[in-house]
XYZ file of C-alpha atoms in Angstrom:
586
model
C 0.000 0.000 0.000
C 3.009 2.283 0.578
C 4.725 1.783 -2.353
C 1.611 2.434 -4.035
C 1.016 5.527 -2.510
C 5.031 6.511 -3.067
C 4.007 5.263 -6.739
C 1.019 7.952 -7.005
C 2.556 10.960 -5.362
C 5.714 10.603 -7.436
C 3.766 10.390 -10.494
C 1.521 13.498 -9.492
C 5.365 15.677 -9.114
C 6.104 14.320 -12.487
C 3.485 15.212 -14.216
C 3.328 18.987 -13.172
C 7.151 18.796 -14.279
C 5.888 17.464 -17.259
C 3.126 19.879 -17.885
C 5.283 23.136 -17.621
C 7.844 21.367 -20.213
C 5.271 20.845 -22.863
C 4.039 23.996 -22.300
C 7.212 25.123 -23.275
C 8.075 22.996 -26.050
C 5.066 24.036 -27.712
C 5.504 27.705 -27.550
C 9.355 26.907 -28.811
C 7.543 25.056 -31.924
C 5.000 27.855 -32.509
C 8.172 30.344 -32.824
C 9.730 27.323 -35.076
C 12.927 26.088 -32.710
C 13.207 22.627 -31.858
C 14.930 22.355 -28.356
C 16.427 19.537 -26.716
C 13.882 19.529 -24.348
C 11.910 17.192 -26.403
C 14.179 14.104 -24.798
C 13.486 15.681 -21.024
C 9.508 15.420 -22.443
C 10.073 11.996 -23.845
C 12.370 10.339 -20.651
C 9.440 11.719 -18.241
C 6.464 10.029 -20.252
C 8.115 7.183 -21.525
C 8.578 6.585 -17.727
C 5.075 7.351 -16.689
C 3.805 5.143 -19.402
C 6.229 2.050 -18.744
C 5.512 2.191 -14.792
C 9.169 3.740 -13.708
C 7.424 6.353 -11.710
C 10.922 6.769 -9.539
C 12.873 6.911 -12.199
C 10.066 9.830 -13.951
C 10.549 11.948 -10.650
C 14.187 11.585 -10.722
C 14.537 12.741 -14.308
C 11.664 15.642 -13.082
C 13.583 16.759 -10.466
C 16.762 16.804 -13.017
C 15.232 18.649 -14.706
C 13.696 21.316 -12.412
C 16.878 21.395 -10.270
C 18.841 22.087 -13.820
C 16.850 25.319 -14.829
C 17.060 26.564 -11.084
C 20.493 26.237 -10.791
C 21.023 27.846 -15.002
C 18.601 30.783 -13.087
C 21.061 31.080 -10.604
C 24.511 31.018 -12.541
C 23.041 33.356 -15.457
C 21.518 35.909 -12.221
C 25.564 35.794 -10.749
C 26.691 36.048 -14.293
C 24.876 39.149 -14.840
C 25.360 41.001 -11.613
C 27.220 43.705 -13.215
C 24.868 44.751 -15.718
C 22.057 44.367 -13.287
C 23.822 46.790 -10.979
C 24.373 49.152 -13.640
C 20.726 49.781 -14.260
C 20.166 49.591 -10.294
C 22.397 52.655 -10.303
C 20.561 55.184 -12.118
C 19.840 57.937 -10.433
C 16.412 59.388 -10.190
C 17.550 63.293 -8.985
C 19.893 65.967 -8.619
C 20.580 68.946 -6.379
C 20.384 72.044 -8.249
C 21.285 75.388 -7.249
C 18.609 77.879 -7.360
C 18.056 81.691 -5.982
C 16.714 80.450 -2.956
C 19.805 77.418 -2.902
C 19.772 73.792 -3.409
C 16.707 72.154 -4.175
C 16.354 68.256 -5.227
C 15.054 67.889 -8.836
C 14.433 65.547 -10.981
C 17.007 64.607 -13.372
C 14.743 64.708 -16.621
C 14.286 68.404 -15.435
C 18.096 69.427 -15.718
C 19.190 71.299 -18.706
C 23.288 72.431 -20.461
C 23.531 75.025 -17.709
C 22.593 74.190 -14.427
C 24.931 74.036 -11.750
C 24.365 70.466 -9.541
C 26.120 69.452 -6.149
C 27.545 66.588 -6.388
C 28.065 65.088 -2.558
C 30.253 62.447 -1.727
C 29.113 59.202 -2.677
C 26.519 60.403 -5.521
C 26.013 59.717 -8.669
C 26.970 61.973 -11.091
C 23.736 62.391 -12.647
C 24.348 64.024 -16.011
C 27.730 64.753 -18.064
C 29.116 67.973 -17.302
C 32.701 70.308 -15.661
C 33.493 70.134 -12.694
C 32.684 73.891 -12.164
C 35.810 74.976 -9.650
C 38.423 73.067 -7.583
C 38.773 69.636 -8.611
C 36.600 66.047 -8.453
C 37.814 62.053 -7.318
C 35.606 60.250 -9.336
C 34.965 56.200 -9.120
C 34.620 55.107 -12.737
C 35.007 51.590 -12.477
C 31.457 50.476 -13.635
C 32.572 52.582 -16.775
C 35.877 52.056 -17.822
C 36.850 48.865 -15.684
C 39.607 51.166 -13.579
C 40.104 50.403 -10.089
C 41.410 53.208 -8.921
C 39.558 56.761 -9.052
C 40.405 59.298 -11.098
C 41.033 62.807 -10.425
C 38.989 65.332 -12.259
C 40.828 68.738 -12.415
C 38.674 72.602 -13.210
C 36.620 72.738 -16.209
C 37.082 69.079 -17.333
C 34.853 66.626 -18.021
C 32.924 64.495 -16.019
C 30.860 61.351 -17.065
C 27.497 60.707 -15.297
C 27.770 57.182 -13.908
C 30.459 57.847 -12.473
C 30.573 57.993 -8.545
C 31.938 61.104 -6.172
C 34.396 59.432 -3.626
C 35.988 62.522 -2.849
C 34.621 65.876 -1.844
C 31.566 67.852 -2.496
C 31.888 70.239 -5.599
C 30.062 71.579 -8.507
C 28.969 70.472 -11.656
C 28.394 72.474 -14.398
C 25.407 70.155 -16.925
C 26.399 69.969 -20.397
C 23.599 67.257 -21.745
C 20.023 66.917 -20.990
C 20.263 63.795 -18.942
C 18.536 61.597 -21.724
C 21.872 62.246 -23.774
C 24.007 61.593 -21.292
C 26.281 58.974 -21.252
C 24.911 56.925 -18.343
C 21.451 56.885 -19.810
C 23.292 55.879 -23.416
C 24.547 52.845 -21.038
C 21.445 52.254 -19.806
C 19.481 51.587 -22.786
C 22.163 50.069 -24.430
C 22.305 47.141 -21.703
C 18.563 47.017 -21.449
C 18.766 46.609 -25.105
C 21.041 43.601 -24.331
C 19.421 42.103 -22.266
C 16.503 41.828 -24.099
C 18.041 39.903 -27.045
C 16.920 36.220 -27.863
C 18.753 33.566 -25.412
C 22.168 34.244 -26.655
C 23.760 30.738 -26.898
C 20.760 30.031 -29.100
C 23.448 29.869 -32.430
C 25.873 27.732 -30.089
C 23.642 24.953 -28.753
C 21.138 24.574 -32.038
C 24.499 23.865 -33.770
C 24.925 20.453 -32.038
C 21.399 20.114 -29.853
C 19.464 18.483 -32.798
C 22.354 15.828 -33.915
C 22.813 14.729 -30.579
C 18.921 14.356 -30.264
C 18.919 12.222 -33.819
C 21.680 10.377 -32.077
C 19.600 9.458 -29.351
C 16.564 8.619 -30.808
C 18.414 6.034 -32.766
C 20.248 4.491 -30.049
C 17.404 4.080 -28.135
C 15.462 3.040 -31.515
C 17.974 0.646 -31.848
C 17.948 -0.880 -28.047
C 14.601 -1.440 -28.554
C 14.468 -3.230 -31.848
C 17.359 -5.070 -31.099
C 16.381 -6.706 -27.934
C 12.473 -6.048 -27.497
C 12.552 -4.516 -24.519
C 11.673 -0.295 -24.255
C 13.244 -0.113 -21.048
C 16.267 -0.441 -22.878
C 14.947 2.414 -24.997
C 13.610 4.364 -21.778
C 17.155 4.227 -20.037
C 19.138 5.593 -23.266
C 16.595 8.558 -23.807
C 16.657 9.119 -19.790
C 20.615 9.486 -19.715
C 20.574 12.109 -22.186
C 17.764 14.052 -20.655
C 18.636 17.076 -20.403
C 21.511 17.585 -22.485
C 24.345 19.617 -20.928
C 24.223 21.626 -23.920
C 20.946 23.526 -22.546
C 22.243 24.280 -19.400
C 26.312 24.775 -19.447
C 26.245 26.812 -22.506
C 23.987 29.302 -21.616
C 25.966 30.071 -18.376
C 29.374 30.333 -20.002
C 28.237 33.157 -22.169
C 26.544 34.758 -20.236
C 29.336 34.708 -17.970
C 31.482 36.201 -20.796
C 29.272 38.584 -21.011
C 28.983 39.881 -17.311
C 32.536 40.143 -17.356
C 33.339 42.370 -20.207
C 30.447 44.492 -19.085
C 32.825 44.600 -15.764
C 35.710 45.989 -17.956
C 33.361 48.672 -19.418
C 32.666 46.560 -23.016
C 28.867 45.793 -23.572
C 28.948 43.124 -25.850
C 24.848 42.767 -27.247
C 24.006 38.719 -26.798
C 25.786 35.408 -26.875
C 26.203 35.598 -30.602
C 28.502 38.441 -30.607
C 30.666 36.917 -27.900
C 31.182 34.016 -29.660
C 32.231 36.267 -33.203
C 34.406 38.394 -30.784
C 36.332 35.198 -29.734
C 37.338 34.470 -33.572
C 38.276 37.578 -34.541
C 41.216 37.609 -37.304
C 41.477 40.904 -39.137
C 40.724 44.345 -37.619
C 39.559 47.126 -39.586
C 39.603 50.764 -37.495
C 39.048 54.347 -38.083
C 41.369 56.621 -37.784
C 39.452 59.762 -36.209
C 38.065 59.287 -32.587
C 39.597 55.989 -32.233
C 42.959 56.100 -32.368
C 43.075 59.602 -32.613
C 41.452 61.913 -30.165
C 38.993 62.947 -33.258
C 39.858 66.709 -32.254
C 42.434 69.717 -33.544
C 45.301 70.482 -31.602
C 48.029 72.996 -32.019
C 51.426 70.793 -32.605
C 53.943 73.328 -34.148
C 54.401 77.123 -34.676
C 56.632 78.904 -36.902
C 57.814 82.764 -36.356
C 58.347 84.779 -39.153
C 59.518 88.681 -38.688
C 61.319 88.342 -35.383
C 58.056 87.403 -33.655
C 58.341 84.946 -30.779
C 56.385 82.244 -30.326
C 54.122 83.060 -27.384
C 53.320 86.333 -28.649
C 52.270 84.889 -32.440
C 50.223 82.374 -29.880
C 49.070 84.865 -27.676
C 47.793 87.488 -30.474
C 46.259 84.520 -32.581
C 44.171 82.813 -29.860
C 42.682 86.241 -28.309
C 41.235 86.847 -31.701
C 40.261 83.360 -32.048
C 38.037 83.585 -28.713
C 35.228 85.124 -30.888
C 34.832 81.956 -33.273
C 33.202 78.896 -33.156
C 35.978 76.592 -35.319
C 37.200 74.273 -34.557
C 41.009 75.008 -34.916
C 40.421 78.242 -33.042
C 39.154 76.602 -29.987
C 42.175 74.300 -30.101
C 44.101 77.264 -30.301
C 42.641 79.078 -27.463
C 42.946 75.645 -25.522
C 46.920 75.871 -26.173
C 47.018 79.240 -24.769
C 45.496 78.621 -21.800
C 47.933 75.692 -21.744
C 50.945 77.476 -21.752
C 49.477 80.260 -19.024
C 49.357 82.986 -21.676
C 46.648 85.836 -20.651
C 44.478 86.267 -23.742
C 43.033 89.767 -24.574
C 39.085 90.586 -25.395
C 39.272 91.342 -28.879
C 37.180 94.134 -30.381
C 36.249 94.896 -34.270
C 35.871 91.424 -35.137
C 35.013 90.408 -38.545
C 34.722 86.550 -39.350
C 34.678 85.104 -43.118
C 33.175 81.859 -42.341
C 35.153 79.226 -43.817
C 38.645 81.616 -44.317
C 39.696 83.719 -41.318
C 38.907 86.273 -39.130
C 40.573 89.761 -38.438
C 39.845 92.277 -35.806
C 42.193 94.325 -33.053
C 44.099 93.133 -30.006
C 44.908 95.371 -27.444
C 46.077 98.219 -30.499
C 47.481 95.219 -33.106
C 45.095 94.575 -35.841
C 45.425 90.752 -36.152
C 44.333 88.378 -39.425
C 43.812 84.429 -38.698
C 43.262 82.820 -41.733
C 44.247 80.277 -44.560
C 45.932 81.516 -47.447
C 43.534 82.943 -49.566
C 42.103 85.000 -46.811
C 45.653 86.745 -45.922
C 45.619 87.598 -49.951
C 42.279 88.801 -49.643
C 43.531 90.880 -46.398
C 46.697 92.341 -49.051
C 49.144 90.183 -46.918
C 52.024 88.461 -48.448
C 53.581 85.446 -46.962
C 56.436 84.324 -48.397
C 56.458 81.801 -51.170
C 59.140 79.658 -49.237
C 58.196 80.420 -45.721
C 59.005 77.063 -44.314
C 56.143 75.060 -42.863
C 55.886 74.147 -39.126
C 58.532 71.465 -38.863
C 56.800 68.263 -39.297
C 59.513 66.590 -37.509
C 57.818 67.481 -34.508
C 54.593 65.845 -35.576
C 54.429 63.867 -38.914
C 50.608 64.509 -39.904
C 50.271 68.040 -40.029
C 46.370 68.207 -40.962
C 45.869 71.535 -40.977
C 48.034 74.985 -41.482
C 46.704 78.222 -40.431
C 48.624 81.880 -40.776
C 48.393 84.824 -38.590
C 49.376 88.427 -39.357
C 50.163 91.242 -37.095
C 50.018 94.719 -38.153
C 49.925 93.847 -42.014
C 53.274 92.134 -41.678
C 53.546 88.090 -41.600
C 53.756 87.022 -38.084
C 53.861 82.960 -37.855
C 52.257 79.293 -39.282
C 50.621 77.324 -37.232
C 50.335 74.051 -37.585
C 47.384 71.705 -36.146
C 46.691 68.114 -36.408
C 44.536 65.185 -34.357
C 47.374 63.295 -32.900
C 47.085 59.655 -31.996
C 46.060 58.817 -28.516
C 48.637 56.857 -26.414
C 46.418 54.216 -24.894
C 45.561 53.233 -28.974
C 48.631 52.759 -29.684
C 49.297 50.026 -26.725
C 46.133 49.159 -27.212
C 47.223 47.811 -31.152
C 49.825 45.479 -30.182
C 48.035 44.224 -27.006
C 45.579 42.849 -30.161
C 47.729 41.474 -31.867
C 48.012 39.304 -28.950
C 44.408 37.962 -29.182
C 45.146 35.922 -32.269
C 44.363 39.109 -34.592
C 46.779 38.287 -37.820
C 45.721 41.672 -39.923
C 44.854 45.753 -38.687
C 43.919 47.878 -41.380
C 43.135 51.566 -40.921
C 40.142 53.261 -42.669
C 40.330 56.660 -42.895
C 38.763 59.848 -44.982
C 41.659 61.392 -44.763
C 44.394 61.997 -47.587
C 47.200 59.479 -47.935
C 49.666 60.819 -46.739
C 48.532 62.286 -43.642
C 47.431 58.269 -42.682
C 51.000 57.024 -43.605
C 52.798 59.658 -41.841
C 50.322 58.905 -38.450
C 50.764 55.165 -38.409
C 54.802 55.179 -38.551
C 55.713 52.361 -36.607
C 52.413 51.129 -35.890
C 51.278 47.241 -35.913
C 49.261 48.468 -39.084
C 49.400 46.427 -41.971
C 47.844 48.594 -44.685
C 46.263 52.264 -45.196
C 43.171 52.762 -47.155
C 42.628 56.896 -47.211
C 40.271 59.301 -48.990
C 36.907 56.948 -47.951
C 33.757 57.798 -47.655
C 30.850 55.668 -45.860
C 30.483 53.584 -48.867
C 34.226 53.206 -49.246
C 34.746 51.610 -46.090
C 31.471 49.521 -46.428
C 33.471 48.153 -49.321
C 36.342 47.684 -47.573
C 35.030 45.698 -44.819
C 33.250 42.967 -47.560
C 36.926 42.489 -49.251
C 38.629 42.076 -46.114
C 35.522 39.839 -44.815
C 37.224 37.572 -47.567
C 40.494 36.463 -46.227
C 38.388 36.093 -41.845
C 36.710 37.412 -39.183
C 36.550 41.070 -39.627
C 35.769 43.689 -36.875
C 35.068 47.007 -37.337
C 35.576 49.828 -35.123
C 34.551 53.051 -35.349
C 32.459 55.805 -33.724
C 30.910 58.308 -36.228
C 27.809 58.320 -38.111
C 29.516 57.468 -40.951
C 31.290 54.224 -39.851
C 27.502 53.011 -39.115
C 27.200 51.148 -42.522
C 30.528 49.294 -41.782
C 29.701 48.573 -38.671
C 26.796 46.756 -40.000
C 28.675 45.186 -42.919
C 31.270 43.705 -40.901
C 30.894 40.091 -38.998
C 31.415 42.547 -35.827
C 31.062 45.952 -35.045
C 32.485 48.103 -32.373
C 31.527 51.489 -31.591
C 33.187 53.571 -29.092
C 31.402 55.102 -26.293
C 27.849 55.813 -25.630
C 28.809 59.194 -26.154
C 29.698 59.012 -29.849
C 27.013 59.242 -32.876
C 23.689 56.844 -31.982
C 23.467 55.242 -35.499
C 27.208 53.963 -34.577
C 26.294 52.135 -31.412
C 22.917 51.219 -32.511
C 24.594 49.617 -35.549
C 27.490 48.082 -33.253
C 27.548 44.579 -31.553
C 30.102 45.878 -29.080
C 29.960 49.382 -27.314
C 33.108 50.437 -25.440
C 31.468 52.264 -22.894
C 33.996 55.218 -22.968
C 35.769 56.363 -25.897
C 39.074 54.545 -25.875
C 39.973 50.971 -27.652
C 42.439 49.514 -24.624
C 39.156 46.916 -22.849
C 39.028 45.855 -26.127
C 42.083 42.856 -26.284
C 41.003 42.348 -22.812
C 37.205 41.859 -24.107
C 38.614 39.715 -26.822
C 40.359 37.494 -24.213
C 37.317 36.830 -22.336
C 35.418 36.035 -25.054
C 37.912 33.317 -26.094
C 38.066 32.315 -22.785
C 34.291 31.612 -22.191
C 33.993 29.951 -25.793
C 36.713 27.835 -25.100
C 34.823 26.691 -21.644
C 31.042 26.559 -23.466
C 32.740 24.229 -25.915
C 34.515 22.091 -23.465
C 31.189 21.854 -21.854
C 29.359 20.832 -24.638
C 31.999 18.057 -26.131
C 32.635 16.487 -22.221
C 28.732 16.564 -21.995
C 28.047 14.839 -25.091
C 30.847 12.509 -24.523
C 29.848 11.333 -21.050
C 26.378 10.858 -22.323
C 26.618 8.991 -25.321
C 28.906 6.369 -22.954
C 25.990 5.960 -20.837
C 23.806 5.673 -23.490
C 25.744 2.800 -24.996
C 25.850 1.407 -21.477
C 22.292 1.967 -21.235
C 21.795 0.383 -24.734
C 23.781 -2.576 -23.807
C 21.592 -3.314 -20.263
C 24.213 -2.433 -17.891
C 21.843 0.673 -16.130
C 18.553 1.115 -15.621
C 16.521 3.828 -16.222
C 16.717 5.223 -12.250
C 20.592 4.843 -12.633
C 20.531 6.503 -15.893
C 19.314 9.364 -14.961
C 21.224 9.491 -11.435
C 24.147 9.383 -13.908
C 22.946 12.328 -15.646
C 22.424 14.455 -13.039
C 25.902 14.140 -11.726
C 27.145 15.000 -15.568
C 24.626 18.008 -15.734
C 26.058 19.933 -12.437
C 29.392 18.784 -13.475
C 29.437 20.721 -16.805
C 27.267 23.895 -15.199
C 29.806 24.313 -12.580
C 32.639 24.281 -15.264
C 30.882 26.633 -17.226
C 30.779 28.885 -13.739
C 34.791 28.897 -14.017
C 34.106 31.571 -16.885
C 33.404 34.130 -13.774
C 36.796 33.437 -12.052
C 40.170 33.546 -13.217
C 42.505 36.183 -15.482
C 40.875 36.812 -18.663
């Protein structure tokens, strides 16, 4: 009577088990997949139906006590993305007339000055306003250590105040900032299809054809379907539904850590066979912005006067090589002059007075247009000093020839490391894409691990690009304009720097750097190989140990309850290697 009650109540869990799977199964049919979980369905009633009710509740509590502990893993695995959204703030101290008030942050406009207390948020990007900021950027950038933010530099929201009070000047509306850009980027992540979908479909339905015709065979061969019951019950459920999902998503979680989103399981797996690298020049290895890199005198001039005169008439335009020129004033301490009588030729110069000088900024044509000569073999800034001169500018003082400038968007240190650390990743090819002319690329990528130059493109030029290189491997793409967006697409996988940079570039992108620099990127790459490597080893030691005890099965020497004992032992085995992805160097 007990063992008939033991016999009911076992067969009651199973079939609740049971109920939930098919549920399941059917909605995976409707959307067309066919899942492993057909041999979990299969092992459960073939049980119920031969009278094996133990042996059904075992492979139901397999089963159960599989997705529970996959809920847990992939939960751990995604901490840090989870605790990025959980970060957001909601408000902001503003200063008013009548002082501080607490606002909310979709209220805050480029303007408003915000206290930022120690151990806030920073809610918006904007300057520190006066003194100087310790900011904790690690869910950002991956750094450990905080970063000192001096005067009228830039501070990312997301970041976190560890050191004093101070103010913050808003430069973004906070839905353009670049913690919302994060925030909707790893929402946006999250809510892709199960990522190790590609992974697991690639071997789930030939080892479930392999099954069905072992245990086809057992059964034809030797008449009895417990044969048949205890090869399907071995194999239920297949590692591959449980280990691989964890790994990735592991992967993930960690290069989220280091500050690179990577958008699903898919992309993590492309990362990890990466062979050629394509990357834009401007914003990416360079810092995408003019800076003044050489000055020559002419007329006895010295150079911080010929700075000094150029860069107080400059503060009245909006170019961009005048603001880098009134940035290197204020760099070397020089105390620039209001200028008065100023007259801007959009697209040539600008002239007005300085103190009692009457200054010209300008290209060439302008100074001729101005009656100023230069002279035909006034030597150029000395490229020596920097090899990619982009851009020359000439400044006058008094009528008389005063100096060349010379400005150009010089590479950024951490790219260059950042190149040979991936070359270290297995990457066998770099080529740079750039709309500049020729020979400003060759002259910036002397001695660089670059293996080839392609200048003067446009969006549809490097589109092209990326399909011939796509030819000889893996190609990723890196860029952070608007115009790399169609190569971003194009390639097998894009990378787009910063949620900061152009939206069609990170909306196009499988990988976002989360600030704009390309040294998490080899480090990214090294994860990615690292959980691939695990999610396969996972997959081939699960199918391995499996397809023994189905043999064994096959053969007589278990029995369905053993089988599926067996198989619970390989199923945590393989999860808990898959866990390893968490741990250890990258």
């Amino acid at each position: 009577m007990g063992a008939s009650w033991a016999s009911w109540i076992w067969s009651a869990a199973t079939c609740l088990v049971l109920a939930v799977l098919l549920g399941q199964i059917i909605n995976s049919l409707l959307r067309g997949d066919v899942g492993l979980d057909v041999v979990a369905a299969l092992s459960m009633g073939g049980a119920l139906a031969l009278g094996q009710s133990l042996a059904a509740v075992v492979v139901a509590l397999m089963y159960a006590g599989g997705q529970s502990l996959e809920a847990y893993a992939a939960g751990r695995a995604q901490r840090e993305m989870s605790a990025l959204l959980a970060r957001q703030p909601r408000s902001a101290l503003k200063e008013q007339d009548d002082g501080l008030k607490e606002v909310p942050i979709s209220d805050l406009i480029p303007g408003d000055r915000l206290l930022i207390r120690t151990g806030d948020v920073v809610p918006v990007d904007g300057l520190v306003d006066a003194g100087r900021a310790v900011l904790d950027q690690a869910s950002l950038t991956g750094e450990a250590l905080p970063v000192t933010i001096e005067a009228k530099a830039a501070a990312l929201s997301g970041a976190i105040n560890v050191g004093p009070a101070f103010m913050l000047v808003a430069e973004r509306v906070a839905a353009e900032s670049t913690y919302a850009g994060i925030v909707r980027l790893v929402k946006a992540a999250q809510a892709e299809k199960a990522p190790m979908a590609r992974l697991a479909d690639r071997y789930g339905l030939a080892f479930l054809a392999l099954t069905l015709a072992i245990a086809g065979a057992a059964w034809l061969v030797t008449g009895d379907p417990l044969r048949a019951l205890a090869v399907v019950v071995i194999a239920t459920p297949c590692p591959l539904i449980l280990a691989v999902p964890v790994a990735l998503v592991s992967g993930m979680s960690r290069t989220a850590g280091i500050g690179v989103l990577v958008k699903g399981g898919a992309a993590l797996e492309t990362l990890a066979r990466i062979t050629t690298l394509v990357i834009d020049k401007t914003g990416t290895l360079t810092h995408g912005t003019a800076k003044l890199q050489a000055v020559r005198t002419l007329s006895g001039q010295d150079i911080d006067t010929v700075v000094l005169v150029a860069a107080s008439l400059d503060q009245a335009s909006v170019h961009p090589t005048a603001r880098a020129l009134v940035q290197a004033a204020h760099a070397r301490a020089l105390f620039l002059v209001q200028p008065t009588e100023v007259v801007e030729t959009p697209g040539e110069g600008i002239a007005g007075l300085v103190g009692s000088h009457r200054v010209l900024v300008g290209g060439p044509r302008f100074m001729q247009a101005q009656n100023v000569t230069f002279p035909v073999n006034a030597p150029p800034p000395p490229r020596a000093e920097v090899p990619a001169v982009t851009a020359t500018v000439l400044v006058a003082i008094d009528g008389a020839p005063a100096g060349i400038l010379g400005f150009a968007d010089p590479l950024r240190l951490e790219g260059v490391t950042a190149l040979g650390a991936l070359r270290t990743t297995g990457i066998r090819r770099i080529v740079l894409a750039t709309g500049d002319r020729k020979s400003v690329a060759d002259g910036l990528v002397v001695g660089l691990p670059i293996d080839a130059v392609a200048a003067d493109l446009d969006p549809a030029g490097k589109t092209d690009l990326v399909a011939v290189e796509r030819r000889h491997g893996v190609v990723m793409m890196v860029g952070d304009g608007v115009n790399d967006a169609p190569a971003l697409a194009a390639a097998d996988l894009g990378v787009a720097l910063g949620a900061r940079g152009a939206a069609a570039a990170a909306e196009a992108a499988d990988v976002v750097l989360l600030v704009d620099r390309i040294d998490g990127l080899a480090q990214a790459i090294h994860i990615a190989k690292r959980a691939r490597a695990i999610a396969l080893q996972c997959v081939f030691a699960g199918i391995g140990m499996s397809t023994l005890g189905m043999v064994a099965a096959a053969f007589g020497y278990l029995s369905p309850l053993q089988g599926a004992l067996i198989q619970e032992v390989i199923d945590v085995a393989v999860v808990l290697n898959a866990m390893r992805v968490l741990g250890g160097k990258a």
